[in-house]
Amino acid sequence: MASNNSLIDDHLAVNKVSNQVIIVQIFISMFICINLFQITTFFMKDVFYTTMRYILFAVTLMSDSLFLFVTDVLLILSFLNFTIQMWLCVIIYIVLSVYTFVTPVTLTAMTLERYVAICMPLHHPELCSTQRALHVTLIIHSLSSVPCIVILSIFFASANHSFYTQRRICAVEIFIFHSWQGHLRAAISQLYFLIMSITIVFSYVQIMKVAKAASGENKKLMWKGLSTVVLHGFQLLLCLIQLWSSFIEAAVLQIDFKLYVNVRYFNYITFILAPRCLSPLIYGLRDEMFAHALKYYAFCALYKKHPAA
């Protein structure tokens, strides 16, 4: 009887995980399609790819799309208990590690762009030119690569050559050989968290000061910029909590495996999927010019005139 109950519990657990994976597939497919459509719209008008805030927006869309796709592939492989060779897992880890940080660092850069636009309007054309936007994009990817370089440098120094030919289920945890590596990873994540949080709070305070002092149409524009910073702050907070998720999951794993599976699924939905689905809403739909272009290209058969630049 106990054996039958155990089989029923296992069957229900498998069905629950299957449903969770299916739900994730629906959400990821939907948002990747939305992101690709917005990326296409970005390249359709020169005003978008010659303006810093839209360039940074496109960086987040491409980063989020790649990140969601790769994490989804890993989720499916993990669900199927499919093993891959370690050299391939290293490549996947590099992509995920870098693009885990690209989105929050880009959001921080977008917040600074709003700060310059509102608090230093005379310097905005110079500081936020197209050429500067390309430089900022390179800086974003360079900063995002630092944690990956540190972790992989230690990993390459510790792993045997035979390790790369082994087949395993690909997960971040297999790159951590020693407990101090986990502590180092946590320290780097917290340092990034601290710097980006300070930047967001500083920008918010400065924009609020200018918004209170402004009047009329300028005041409306200032408060709109302030609301964008707040949304960036919320999105960034979710992204940064993701950096702590692995440590929470490791602690829960020591307590109960089923609870670990549920916590990991919740973290994936809340701190990985959700913040990367907010980018199209914050800029794609709230920005009047971009939203107008989206409507035009979505219903081009119903429009006779090209949207105004």
Tab-separated table of C-alpha atoms in Angstrom, residues 46-285:
chain	number	residue	atom	x	y	z
A	46	ASP	CA	16.781	55.594	-38.180
A	47	VAL	CA	15.568	57.729	-35.260
A	48	PHE	CA	15.668	54.589	-33.108
A	49	TYR	CA	19.140	53.283	-33.968
A	50	THR	CA	20.640	56.771	-33.744
A	51	THR	CA	19.267	57.559	-30.249
A	52	MET	CA	21.042	56.226	-27.157
A	53	ARG	CA	17.985	55.290	-25.101
A	54	TYR	CA	16.557	53.222	-27.968
A	55	ILE	CA	19.932	51.601	-28.640
A	56	LEU	CA	20.174	50.562	-24.987
A	57	PHE	CA	16.570	49.368	-25.161
A	58	ALA	CA	17.458	47.189	-28.154
A	59	VAL	CA	20.454	45.811	-26.234
A	60	THR	CA	18.133	44.698	-23.419
A	61	LEU	CA	15.708	43.113	-25.907
A	62	MET	CA	18.451	41.122	-27.646
A	63	SER	CA	20.092	40.206	-24.348
A	64	ASP	CA	16.790	39.087	-22.821
A	65	SER	CA	15.811	37.065	-25.896
A	66	LEU	CA	19.135	35.199	-25.934
A	67	PHE	CA	19.049	34.660	-22.172
A	68	LEU	CA	15.463	33.369	-22.189
A	69	PHE	CA	16.191	31.013	-25.090
A	70	VAL	CA	19.309	29.492	-23.515
A	71	THR	CA	17.751	29.129	-20.043
A	72	ASP	CA	14.712	27.504	-21.645
A	73	VAL	CA	16.922	24.994	-23.453
A	74	LEU	CA	18.644	24.157	-20.159
A	75	LEU	CA	15.258	23.811	-18.448
A	76	ILE	CA	14.095	21.295	-21.070
A	77	LEU	CA	17.386	19.358	-20.916
A	78	SER	CA	17.162	19.240	-17.138
A	79	PHE	CA	13.537	18.062	-17.270
A	80	LEU	CA	14.525	15.273	-19.676
A	81	ASN	CA	17.638	14.432	-17.599
A	82	PHE	CA	19.652	14.899	-20.792
A	83	THR	CA	23.422	15.055	-20.303
A	84	ILE	CA	25.891	16.971	-22.464
A	85	GLN	CA	29.676	17.097	-22.629
A	86	MET	CA	31.297	19.565	-20.279
A	87	TRP	CA	33.017	21.618	-22.987
A	88	LEU	CA	29.581	22.457	-24.388
A	89	CYS	CA	28.295	23.235	-20.906
A	90	VAL	CA	31.214	25.666	-20.457
A	91	ILE	CA	30.120	27.567	-23.584
A	92	ILE	CA	26.520	27.693	-22.357
A	93	TYR	CA	27.703	28.878	-18.947
A	94	ILE	CA	29.723	31.712	-20.528
A	95	VAL	CA	26.646	32.954	-22.406
A	96	LEU	CA	24.392	32.725	-19.351
A	97	SER	CA	26.932	34.213	-16.950
A	98	VAL	CA	27.611	37.236	-19.163
A	99	TYR	CA	23.979	37.905	-20.050
A	100	THR	CA	22.821	37.456	-16.467
A	101	PHE	CA	24.578	40.774	-15.809
A	102	VAL	CA	24.046	42.486	-19.190
A	103	THR	CA	20.384	43.292	-18.527
A	104	PRO	CA	20.805	44.852	-15.031
A	105	VAL	CA	23.937	46.765	-16.121
A	106	THR	CA	22.088	48.039	-19.209
A	107	LEU	CA	19.119	49.084	-17.055
A	108	THR	CA	21.548	51.042	-14.885
A	109	ALA	CA	22.965	52.721	-17.999
A	110	MET	CA	19.429	53.570	-19.174
A	111	THR	CA	18.715	55.137	-15.792
A	112	LEU	CA	21.865	57.272	-16.093
A	113	GLU	CA	20.760	58.309	-19.591
A	114	ARG	CA	17.448	59.525	-18.136
A	115	TYR	CA	19.366	61.347	-15.395
A	116	VAL	CA	21.528	63.150	-17.974
A	117	ALA	CA	18.495	63.963	-20.163
A	118	ILE	CA	16.543	65.526	-17.288
A	119	CYS	CA	19.207	66.933	-14.969
A	120	MET	CA	21.851	67.884	-17.586
A	121	PRO	CA	19.806	68.598	-20.747
A	122	LEU	CA	22.449	70.877	-22.297
A	123	HIS	CA	25.074	68.094	-22.129
A	124	HIS	CA	22.718	65.304	-23.232
A	125	PRO	CA	23.389	65.529	-27.012
A	126	GLU	CA	27.138	65.293	-26.398
A	127	LEU	CA	27.143	62.637	-23.664
A	128	CYS	CA	24.445	60.469	-25.247
A	129	SER	CA	25.430	60.491	-28.919
A	130	THR	CA	25.267	57.403	-31.158
A	131	GLN	CA	29.024	56.898	-30.941
A	132	ARG	CA	28.891	57.107	-27.147
A	133	ALA	CA	26.047	54.574	-27.177
A	134	LEU	CA	28.290	52.049	-28.963
A	135	HIS	CA	31.045	52.687	-26.426
A	136	VAL	CA	28.560	52.235	-23.574
A	137	THR	CA	27.400	48.922	-25.097
A	138	LEU	CA	30.997	47.660	-25.146
A	139	ILE	CA	31.508	48.814	-21.543
A	140	ILE	CA	28.297	47.038	-20.499
A	141	HIS	CA	29.470	43.728	-21.980
A	142	SER	CA	32.963	44.179	-20.530
A	143	LEU	CA	31.627	44.787	-17.017
A	144	SER	CA	29.204	41.870	-17.392
A	145	SER	CA	32.071	39.549	-18.366
A	146	VAL	CA	34.111	40.142	-15.197
A	147	PRO	CA	32.230	37.665	-12.920
A	148	CYS	CA	32.355	35.008	-15.653
A	149	ILE	CA	36.101	35.501	-16.173
A	150	VAL	CA	36.796	35.219	-12.437
A	151	ILE	CA	34.731	32.044	-11.929
A	152	LEU	CA	35.983	30.334	-15.092
A	153	SER	CA	39.623	31.211	-14.369
A	154	ILE	CA	39.360	29.376	-11.042
A	155	PHE	CA	37.444	26.530	-12.707
A	156	PHE	CA	40.049	26.036	-15.472
A	157	ALA	CA	42.817	26.013	-12.862
A	158	SER	CA	41.009	23.383	-10.782
A	159	ALA	CA	39.467	21.004	-13.362
A	160	ASN	CA	41.273	18.003	-14.865
A	161	HIS	CA	41.505	17.587	-18.643
A	162	SER	CA	39.271	14.492	-18.457
A	163	PHE	CA	36.543	16.621	-16.870
A	164	TYR	CA	35.780	18.317	-20.207
A	165	THR	CA	34.919	15.015	-21.914
A	166	GLN	CA	32.490	13.897	-19.198
A	167	ARG	CA	28.758	14.028	-19.798
A	168	ARG	CA	26.611	15.718	-17.140
A	169	ILE	CA	23.389	17.638	-16.704
A	170	CYS	CA	24.510	21.215	-17.286
A	171	ALA	CA	24.098	23.453	-14.232
A	172	VAL	CA	25.972	26.373	-12.709
A	173	GLU	CA	26.783	24.390	-9.569
A	174	ILE	CA	29.181	22.018	-11.376
A	175	PHE	CA	31.641	24.900	-11.869
A	176	ILE	CA	31.966	25.388	-8.105
A	177	PHE	CA	34.558	22.965	-6.683
A	178	HIS	CA	35.194	24.691	-3.355
A	179	SER	CA	32.927	26.502	-0.894
A	180	TRP	CA	35.097	29.644	-1.069
A	181	GLN	CA	34.317	29.849	-4.809
A	182	GLY	CA	30.667	30.185	-3.906
A	183	HIS	CA	31.515	32.897	-1.387
A	184	LEU	CA	33.583	34.741	-4.009
A	185	ARG	CA	30.715	34.512	-6.493
A	186	ALA	CA	28.344	35.861	-3.853
A	187	ALA	CA	30.723	38.738	-3.038
A	188	ILE	CA	30.971	39.768	-6.710
A	189	SER	CA	27.176	39.644	-7.111
A	190	GLN	CA	26.661	41.745	-3.979
A	191	LEU	CA	29.223	44.298	-5.163
A	192	TYR	CA	27.338	44.695	-8.443
A	193	PHE	CA	24.072	44.866	-6.519
A	194	LEU	CA	25.427	47.655	-4.299
A	195	ILE	CA	26.860	49.771	-7.146
A	196	MET	CA	23.746	49.502	-9.321
A	197	SER	CA	21.397	50.174	-6.393
A	198	ILE	CA	23.329	53.316	-5.437
A	199	THR	CA	23.194	54.503	-9.060
A	200	ILE	CA	19.429	53.992	-9.246
A	201	VAL	CA	18.769	55.760	-5.932
A	202	PHE	CA	21.077	58.667	-6.835
A	203	SER	CA	19.366	59.153	-10.207
A	204	TYR	CA	15.918	58.932	-8.603
A	205	VAL	CA	16.732	61.572	-5.977
A	206	GLN	CA	18.273	63.974	-8.486
A	207	ILE	CA	15.417	63.626	-10.989
A	208	MET	CA	12.867	64.131	-8.200
A	209	LYS	CA	14.578	67.387	-7.184
A	210	VAL	CA	14.422	68.678	-10.754
A	211	ALA	CA	10.814	67.457	-11.168
A	212	LYS	CA	9.679	69.372	-8.074
A	213	ALA	CA	11.364	72.547	-9.299
A	214	ALA	CA	9.959	72.266	-12.837
A	215	SER	CA	6.641	73.739	-13.978
A	216	GLY	CA	4.058	73.212	-16.693
A	217	GLU	CA	4.996	70.917	-19.572
A	218	ASN	CA	8.497	70.444	-18.189
A	219	LYS	CA	7.048	69.156	-14.916
A	220	LYS	CA	4.982	66.552	-16.765
A	221	LEU	CA	8.066	65.451	-18.703
A	222	MET	CA	10.132	65.249	-15.511
A	223	TRP	CA	7.571	63.086	-13.715
A	224	LYS	CA	7.365	60.782	-16.722
A	225	GLY	CA	11.150	60.398	-16.602
A	226	LEU	CA	10.929	59.773	-12.864
A	227	SER	CA	8.314	57.040	-13.353
A	228	THR	CA	10.617	55.394	-15.915
A	229	VAL	CA	13.447	55.376	-13.374
A	230	VAL	CA	11.113	53.821	-10.769
A	231	LEU	CA	10.124	51.075	-13.214
A	232	HIS	CA	13.786	50.495	-14.067
A	233	GLY	CA	14.483	50.294	-10.341
A	234	PHE	CA	11.790	47.644	-9.825
A	235	GLN	CA	12.976	45.658	-12.850
A	236	LEU	CA	16.569	45.961	-11.710
A	237	LEU	CA	15.623	44.801	-8.206
A	238	LEU	CA	14.112	41.608	-9.625
A	239	CYS	CA	17.213	41.026	-11.762
A	240	LEU	CA	19.515	41.572	-8.798
A	241	ILE	CA	17.532	39.261	-6.512
A	242	GLN	CA	18.178	36.623	-9.179
A	243	LEU	CA	21.882	36.891	-8.299
A	244	TRP	CA	20.995	35.646	-4.801
A	245	SER	CA	18.615	32.911	-5.959
A	246	SER	CA	21.300	30.239	-6.326
A	247	PHE	CA	22.363	30.677	-2.686
A	248	ILE	CA	18.770	30.408	-1.461
A	249	GLU	CA	18.239	27.301	-3.601
A	250	ALA	CA	21.439	25.688	-2.280
A	251	ALA	CA	20.230	26.202	1.300
A	252	VAL	CA	16.752	24.801	0.536
A	253	LEU	CA	18.280	21.776	-1.212
A	254	GLN	CA	19.828	20.768	2.115
A	255	ILE	CA	16.340	20.727	3.678
A	256	ASP	CA	13.988	19.106	1.150
A	257	PHE	CA	14.347	18.233	-2.551
A	258	LYS	CA	10.674	18.762	-3.468
A	259	LEU	CA	10.734	22.174	-1.795
A	260	TYR	CA	13.950	22.903	-3.718
A	261	VAL	CA	12.223	22.132	-7.040
A	262	ASN	CA	9.293	24.431	-6.174
A	263	VAL	CA	11.579	27.247	-4.987
A	264	ARG	CA	13.707	26.979	-8.110
A	265	TYR	CA	10.631	27.148	-10.334
A	266	PHE	CA	9.322	30.183	-8.399
A	267	ASN	CA	12.710	31.919	-8.690
A	268	TYR	CA	12.849	31.211	-12.414
A	269	ILE	CA	9.411	32.723	-13.030
A	270	THR	CA	9.770	35.684	-10.644
A	271	PHE	CA	13.411	36.710	-10.940
A	272	ILE	CA	14.462	35.474	-14.389
A	273	LEU	CA	11.381	35.395	-16.611
A	274	ALA	CA	9.376	38.323	-15.169
A	275	PRO	CA	12.021	41.118	-15.206
A	276	ARG	CA	13.062	40.209	-18.750
A	277	CYS	CA	9.459	40.424	-19.863
A	278	LEU	CA	9.086	43.941	-18.446
A	279	SER	CA	11.463	45.609	-20.937
A	280	PRO	CA	8.981	45.511	-23.858
A	281	LEU	CA	6.327	47.034	-21.592
A	282	ILE	CA	8.430	49.775	-19.982
A	283	TYR	CA	9.900	51.176	-23.201
A	284	GLY	CA	8.053	49.438	-26.007
A	285	LEU	CA	4.560	50.453	-24.941
